[in-house]
mmCIF file of C-alpha atoms in Angstrom:
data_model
loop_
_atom_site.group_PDB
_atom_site.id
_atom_site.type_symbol
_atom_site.label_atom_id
_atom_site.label_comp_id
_atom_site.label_asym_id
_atom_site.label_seq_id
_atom_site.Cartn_x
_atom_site.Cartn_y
_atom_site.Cartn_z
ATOM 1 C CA UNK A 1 10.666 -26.971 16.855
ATOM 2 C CA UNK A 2 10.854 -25.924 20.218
ATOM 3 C CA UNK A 3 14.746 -25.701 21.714
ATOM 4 C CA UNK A 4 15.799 -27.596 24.784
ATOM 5 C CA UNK A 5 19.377 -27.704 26.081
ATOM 6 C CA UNK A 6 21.154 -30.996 26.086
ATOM 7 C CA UNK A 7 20.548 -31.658 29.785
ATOM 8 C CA UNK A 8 17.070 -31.251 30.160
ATOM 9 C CA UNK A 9 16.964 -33.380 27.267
ATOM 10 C CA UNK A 10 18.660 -36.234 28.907
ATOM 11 C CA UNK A 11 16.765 -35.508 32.100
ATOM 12 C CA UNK A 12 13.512 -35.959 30.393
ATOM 13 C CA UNK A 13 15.162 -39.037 28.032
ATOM 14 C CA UNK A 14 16.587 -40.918 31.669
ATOM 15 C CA UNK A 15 14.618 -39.726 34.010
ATOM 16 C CA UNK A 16 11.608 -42.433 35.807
ATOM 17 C CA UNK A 17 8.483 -41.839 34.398
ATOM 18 C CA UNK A 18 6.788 -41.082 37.520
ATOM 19 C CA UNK A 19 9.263 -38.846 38.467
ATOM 20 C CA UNK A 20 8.954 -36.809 35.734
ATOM 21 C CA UNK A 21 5.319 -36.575 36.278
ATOM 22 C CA UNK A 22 5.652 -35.547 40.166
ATOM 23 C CA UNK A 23 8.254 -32.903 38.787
ATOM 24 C CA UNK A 24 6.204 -31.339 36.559
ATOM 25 C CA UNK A 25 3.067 -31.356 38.662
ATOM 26 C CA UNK A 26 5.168 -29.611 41.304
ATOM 27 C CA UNK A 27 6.451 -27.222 38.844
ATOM 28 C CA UNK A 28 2.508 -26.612 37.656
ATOM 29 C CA UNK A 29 1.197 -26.317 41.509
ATOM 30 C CA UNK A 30 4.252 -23.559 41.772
ATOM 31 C CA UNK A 31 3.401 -21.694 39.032
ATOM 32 C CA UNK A 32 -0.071 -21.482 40.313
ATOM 33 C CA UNK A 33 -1.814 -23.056 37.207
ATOM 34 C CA UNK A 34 -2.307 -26.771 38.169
ATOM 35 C CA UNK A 35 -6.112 -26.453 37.429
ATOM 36 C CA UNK A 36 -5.428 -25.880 34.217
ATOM 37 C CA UNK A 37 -4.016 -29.426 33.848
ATOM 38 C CA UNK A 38 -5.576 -31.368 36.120
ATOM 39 C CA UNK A 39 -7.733 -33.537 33.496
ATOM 40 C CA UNK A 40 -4.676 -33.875 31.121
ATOM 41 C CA UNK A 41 -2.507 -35.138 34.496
ATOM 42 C CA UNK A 42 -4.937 -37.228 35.527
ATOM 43 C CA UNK A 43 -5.291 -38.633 32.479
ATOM 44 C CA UNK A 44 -1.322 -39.251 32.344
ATOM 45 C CA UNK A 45 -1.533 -40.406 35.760
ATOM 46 C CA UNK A 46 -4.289 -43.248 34.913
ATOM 47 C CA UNK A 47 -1.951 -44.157 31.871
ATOM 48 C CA UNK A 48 0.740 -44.744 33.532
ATOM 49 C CA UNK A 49 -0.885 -47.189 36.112
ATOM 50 C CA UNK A 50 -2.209 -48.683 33.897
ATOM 51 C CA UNK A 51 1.007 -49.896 32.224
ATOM 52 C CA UNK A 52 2.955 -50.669 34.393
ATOM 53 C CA UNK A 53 4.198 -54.113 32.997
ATOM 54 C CA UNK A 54 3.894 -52.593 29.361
ATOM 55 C CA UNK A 55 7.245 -50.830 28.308
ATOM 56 C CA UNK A 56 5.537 -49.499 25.185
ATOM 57 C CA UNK A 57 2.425 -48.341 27.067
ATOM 58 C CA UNK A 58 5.330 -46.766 29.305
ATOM 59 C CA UNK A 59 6.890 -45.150 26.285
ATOM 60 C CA UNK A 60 4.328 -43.564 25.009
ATOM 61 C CA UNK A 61 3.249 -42.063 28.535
ATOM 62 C CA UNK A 62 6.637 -40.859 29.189
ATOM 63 C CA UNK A 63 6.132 -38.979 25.506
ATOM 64 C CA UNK A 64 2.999 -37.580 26.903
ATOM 65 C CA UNK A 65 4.515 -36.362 29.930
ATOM 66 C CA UNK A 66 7.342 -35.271 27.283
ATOM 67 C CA UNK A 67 4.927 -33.106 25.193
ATOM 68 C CA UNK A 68 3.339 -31.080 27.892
ATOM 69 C CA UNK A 69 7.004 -30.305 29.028
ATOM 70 C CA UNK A 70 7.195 -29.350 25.602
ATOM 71 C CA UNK A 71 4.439 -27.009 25.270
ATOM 72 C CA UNK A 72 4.696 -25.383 29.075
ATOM 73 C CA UNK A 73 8.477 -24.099 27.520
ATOM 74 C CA UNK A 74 6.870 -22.723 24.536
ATOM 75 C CA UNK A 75 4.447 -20.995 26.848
ATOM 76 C CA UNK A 76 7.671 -19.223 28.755
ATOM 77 C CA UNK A 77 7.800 -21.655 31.517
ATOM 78 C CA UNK A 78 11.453 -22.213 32.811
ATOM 79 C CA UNK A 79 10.656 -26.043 34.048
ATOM 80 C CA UNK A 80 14.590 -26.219 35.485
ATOM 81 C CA UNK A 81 12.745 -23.968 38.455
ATOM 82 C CA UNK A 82 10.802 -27.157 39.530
ATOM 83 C CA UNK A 83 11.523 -27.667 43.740
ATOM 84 C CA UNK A 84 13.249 -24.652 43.581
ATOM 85 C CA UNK A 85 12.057 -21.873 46.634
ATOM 86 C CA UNK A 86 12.353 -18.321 47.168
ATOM 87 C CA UNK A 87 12.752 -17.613 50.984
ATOM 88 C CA UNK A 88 12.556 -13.834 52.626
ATOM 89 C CA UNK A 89 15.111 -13.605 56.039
ATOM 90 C CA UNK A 90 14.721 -10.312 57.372
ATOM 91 C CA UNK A 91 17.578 -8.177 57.598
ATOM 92 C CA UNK A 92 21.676 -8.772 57.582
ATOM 93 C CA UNK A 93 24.994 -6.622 58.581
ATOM 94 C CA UNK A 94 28.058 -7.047 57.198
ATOM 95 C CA UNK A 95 28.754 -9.965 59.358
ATOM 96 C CA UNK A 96 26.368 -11.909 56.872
ATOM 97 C CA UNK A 97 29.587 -13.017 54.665
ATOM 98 C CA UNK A 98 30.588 -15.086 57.647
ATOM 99 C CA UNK A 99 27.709 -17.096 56.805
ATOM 100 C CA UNK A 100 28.139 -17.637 53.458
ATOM 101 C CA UNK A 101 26.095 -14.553 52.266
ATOM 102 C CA UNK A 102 26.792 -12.464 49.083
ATOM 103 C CA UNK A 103 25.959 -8.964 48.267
ATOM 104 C CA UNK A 104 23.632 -8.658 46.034
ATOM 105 C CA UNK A 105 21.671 -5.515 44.259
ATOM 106 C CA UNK A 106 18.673 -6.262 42.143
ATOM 107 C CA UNK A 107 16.398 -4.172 39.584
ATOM 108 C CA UNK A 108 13.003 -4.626 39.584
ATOM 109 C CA UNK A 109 11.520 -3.649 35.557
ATOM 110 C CA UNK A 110 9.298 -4.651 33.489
ATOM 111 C CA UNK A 111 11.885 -6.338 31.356
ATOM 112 C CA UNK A 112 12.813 -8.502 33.842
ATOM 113 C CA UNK A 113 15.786 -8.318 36.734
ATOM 114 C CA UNK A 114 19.227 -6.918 36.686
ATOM 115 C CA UNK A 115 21.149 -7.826 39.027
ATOM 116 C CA UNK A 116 24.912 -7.289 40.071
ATOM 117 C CA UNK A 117 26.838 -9.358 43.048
ATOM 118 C CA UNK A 118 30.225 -8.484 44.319
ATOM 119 C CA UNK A 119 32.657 -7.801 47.167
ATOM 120 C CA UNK A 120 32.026 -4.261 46.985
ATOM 121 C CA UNK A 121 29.796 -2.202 48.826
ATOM 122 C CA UNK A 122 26.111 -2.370 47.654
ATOM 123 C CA UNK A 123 25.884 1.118 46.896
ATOM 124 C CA UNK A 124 29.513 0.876 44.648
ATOM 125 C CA UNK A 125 27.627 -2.346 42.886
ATOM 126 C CA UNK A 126 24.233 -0.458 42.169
ATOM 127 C CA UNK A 127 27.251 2.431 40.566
ATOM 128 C CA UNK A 128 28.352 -0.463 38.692
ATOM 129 C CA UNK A 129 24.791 -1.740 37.264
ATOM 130 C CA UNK A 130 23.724 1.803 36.531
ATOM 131 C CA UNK A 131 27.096 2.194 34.171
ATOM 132 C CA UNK A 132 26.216 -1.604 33.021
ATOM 133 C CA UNK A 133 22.981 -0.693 32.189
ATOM 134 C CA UNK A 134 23.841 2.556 30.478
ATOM 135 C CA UNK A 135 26.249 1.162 28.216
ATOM 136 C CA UNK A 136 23.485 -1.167 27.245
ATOM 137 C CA UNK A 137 21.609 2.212 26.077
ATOM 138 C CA UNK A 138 19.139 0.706 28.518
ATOM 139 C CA UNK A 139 17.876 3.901 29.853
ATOM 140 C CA UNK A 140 17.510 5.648 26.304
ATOM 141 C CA UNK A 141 15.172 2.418 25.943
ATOM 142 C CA UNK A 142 12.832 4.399 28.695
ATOM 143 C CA UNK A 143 12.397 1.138 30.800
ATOM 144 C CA UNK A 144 11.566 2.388 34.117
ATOM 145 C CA UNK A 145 12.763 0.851 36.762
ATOM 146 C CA UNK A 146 10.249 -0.118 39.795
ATOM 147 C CA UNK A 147 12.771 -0.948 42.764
ATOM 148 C CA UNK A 148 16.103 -0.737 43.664
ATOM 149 C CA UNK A 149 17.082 -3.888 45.960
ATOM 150 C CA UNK A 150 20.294 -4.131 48.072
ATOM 151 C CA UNK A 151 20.285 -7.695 49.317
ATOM 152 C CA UNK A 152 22.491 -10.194 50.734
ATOM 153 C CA UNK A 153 21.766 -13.800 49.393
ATOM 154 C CA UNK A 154 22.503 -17.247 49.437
ATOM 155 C CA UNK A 155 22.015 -20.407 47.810
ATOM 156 C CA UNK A 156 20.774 -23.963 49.999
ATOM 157 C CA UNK A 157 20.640 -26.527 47.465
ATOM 158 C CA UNK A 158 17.390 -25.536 45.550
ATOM 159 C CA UNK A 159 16.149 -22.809 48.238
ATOM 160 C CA UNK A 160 17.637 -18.802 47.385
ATOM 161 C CA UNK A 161 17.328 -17.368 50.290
ATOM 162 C CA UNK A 162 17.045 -13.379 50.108
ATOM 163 C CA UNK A 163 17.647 -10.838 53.294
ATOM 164 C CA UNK A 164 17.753 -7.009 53.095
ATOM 165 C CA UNK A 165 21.319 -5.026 53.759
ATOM 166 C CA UNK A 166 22.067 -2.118 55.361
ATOM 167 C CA UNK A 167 21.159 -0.104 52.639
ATOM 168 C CA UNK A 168 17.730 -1.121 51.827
ATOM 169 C CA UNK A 169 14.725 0.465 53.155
ATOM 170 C CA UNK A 170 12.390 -1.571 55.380
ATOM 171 C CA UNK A 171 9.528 -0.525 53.409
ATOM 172 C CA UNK A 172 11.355 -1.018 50.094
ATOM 173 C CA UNK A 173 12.469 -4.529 51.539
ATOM 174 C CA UNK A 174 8.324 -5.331 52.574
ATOM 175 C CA UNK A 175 7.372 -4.613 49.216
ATOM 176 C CA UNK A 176 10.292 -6.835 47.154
ATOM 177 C CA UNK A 177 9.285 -10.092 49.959
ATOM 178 C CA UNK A 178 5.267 -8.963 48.755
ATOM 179 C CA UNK A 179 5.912 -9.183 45.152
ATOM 180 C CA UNK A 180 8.376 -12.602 45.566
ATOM 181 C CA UNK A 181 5.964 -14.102 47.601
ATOM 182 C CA UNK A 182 3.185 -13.556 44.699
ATOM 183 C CA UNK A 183 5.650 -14.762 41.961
ATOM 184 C CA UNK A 184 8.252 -16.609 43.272
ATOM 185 C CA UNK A 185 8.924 -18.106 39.634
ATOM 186 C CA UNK A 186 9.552 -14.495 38.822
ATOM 187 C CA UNK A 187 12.495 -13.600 41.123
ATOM 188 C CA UNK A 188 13.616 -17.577 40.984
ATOM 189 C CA UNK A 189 13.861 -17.676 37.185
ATOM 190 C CA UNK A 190 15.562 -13.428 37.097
ATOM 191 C CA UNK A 191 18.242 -15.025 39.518
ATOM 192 C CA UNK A 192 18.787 -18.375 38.073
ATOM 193 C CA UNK A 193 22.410 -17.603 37.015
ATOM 194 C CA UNK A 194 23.105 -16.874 40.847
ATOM 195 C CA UNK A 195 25.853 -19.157 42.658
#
């Protein structure tokens, strides 16, 4: 049996059918694989008009739609991410807080992100992920670690926007906007827990 939280449960349980298909269409154009699913959506799709004044036919649409949600978890797919965008804004200064910016210093591995926020400096918060990371024996673990981000960010409803600090190279900061502009899902889903 495949786990769901209590909230996306009730989300899928509540939600309008249509909805729920437009949602997870969005999700699958975001995640770059709607081709793989275009026959099964379409299918869905002609279901669904086609009862519209059945509530059974209805039902059993919405546990189509239900299913696939189903299966695109099991396949790793973090379906909360749905709507959700990943913007790159250039460069920020200190005077970034003023705007509602947070510091933020991300690792890049093939393990996923690590990531630490803070008031402190960015280079006393990448100190502070290095200890985290070695009390986690990480390093003994020989995960390499393929870029060191200092960041400011902030959160717009369902957009994370992203801008380079003071510390981070410009090259450094070209190559983090190249990768999160290739897999936005990536970076979105590593920095869910963000607020």
């Amino acid at each position: 049996m495949i786990k769901r939280n209590l909230g996306e449960y009730f989300s899928e349980k509540f939600t309008d059918v249509w909805k729920l298909l437009s949602d997870t269409n969005l999700f699958l154009s975001q995640a770059g694989v709607l081709e793989r699913y275009d026959d099964e959506l379409r299918n869905i799709r002609s279901g669904l008009q086609k009862s519209l004044k059945n509530p059974e036919a209805m039902k059993k649409v919405r546990e189509e739609i239900v299913k696939l949600r189903s299966r695109l978890r099991y396949q790793g797919y973090d379906l909360s991410l749905s709507g959700q965008s990943l913007l790159f804004d250039g460069f920020r200064h200190d005077d970034a807080q003023g705007l509602g910016f947070k510091r933020l210093v991300v690792y890049i591995t093939d393990a996923g992100l690590f990531w630490r926020t803070g008031s402190a400096n960015h280079n006393t918060l990448a100190g502070e992920l290095d200890r985290q990371l070695e009390d986690a024996l990480f390093y003994e673990k020989n995960i390499p670690i393929k870029g060191r981000h200092y960041l400011w960010y902030l959160r717009q409803g369902k957009q994370l926007i992203l801008s380079g600090a003071d510390t981070e190279l410009k090259e450094d900061y070209r190559t983090l906007k190249a990768r999160g502009e290739a897999n936005p899902l990536f970076f979105l889903s590593g920095l869910k827990m963000l607020r």
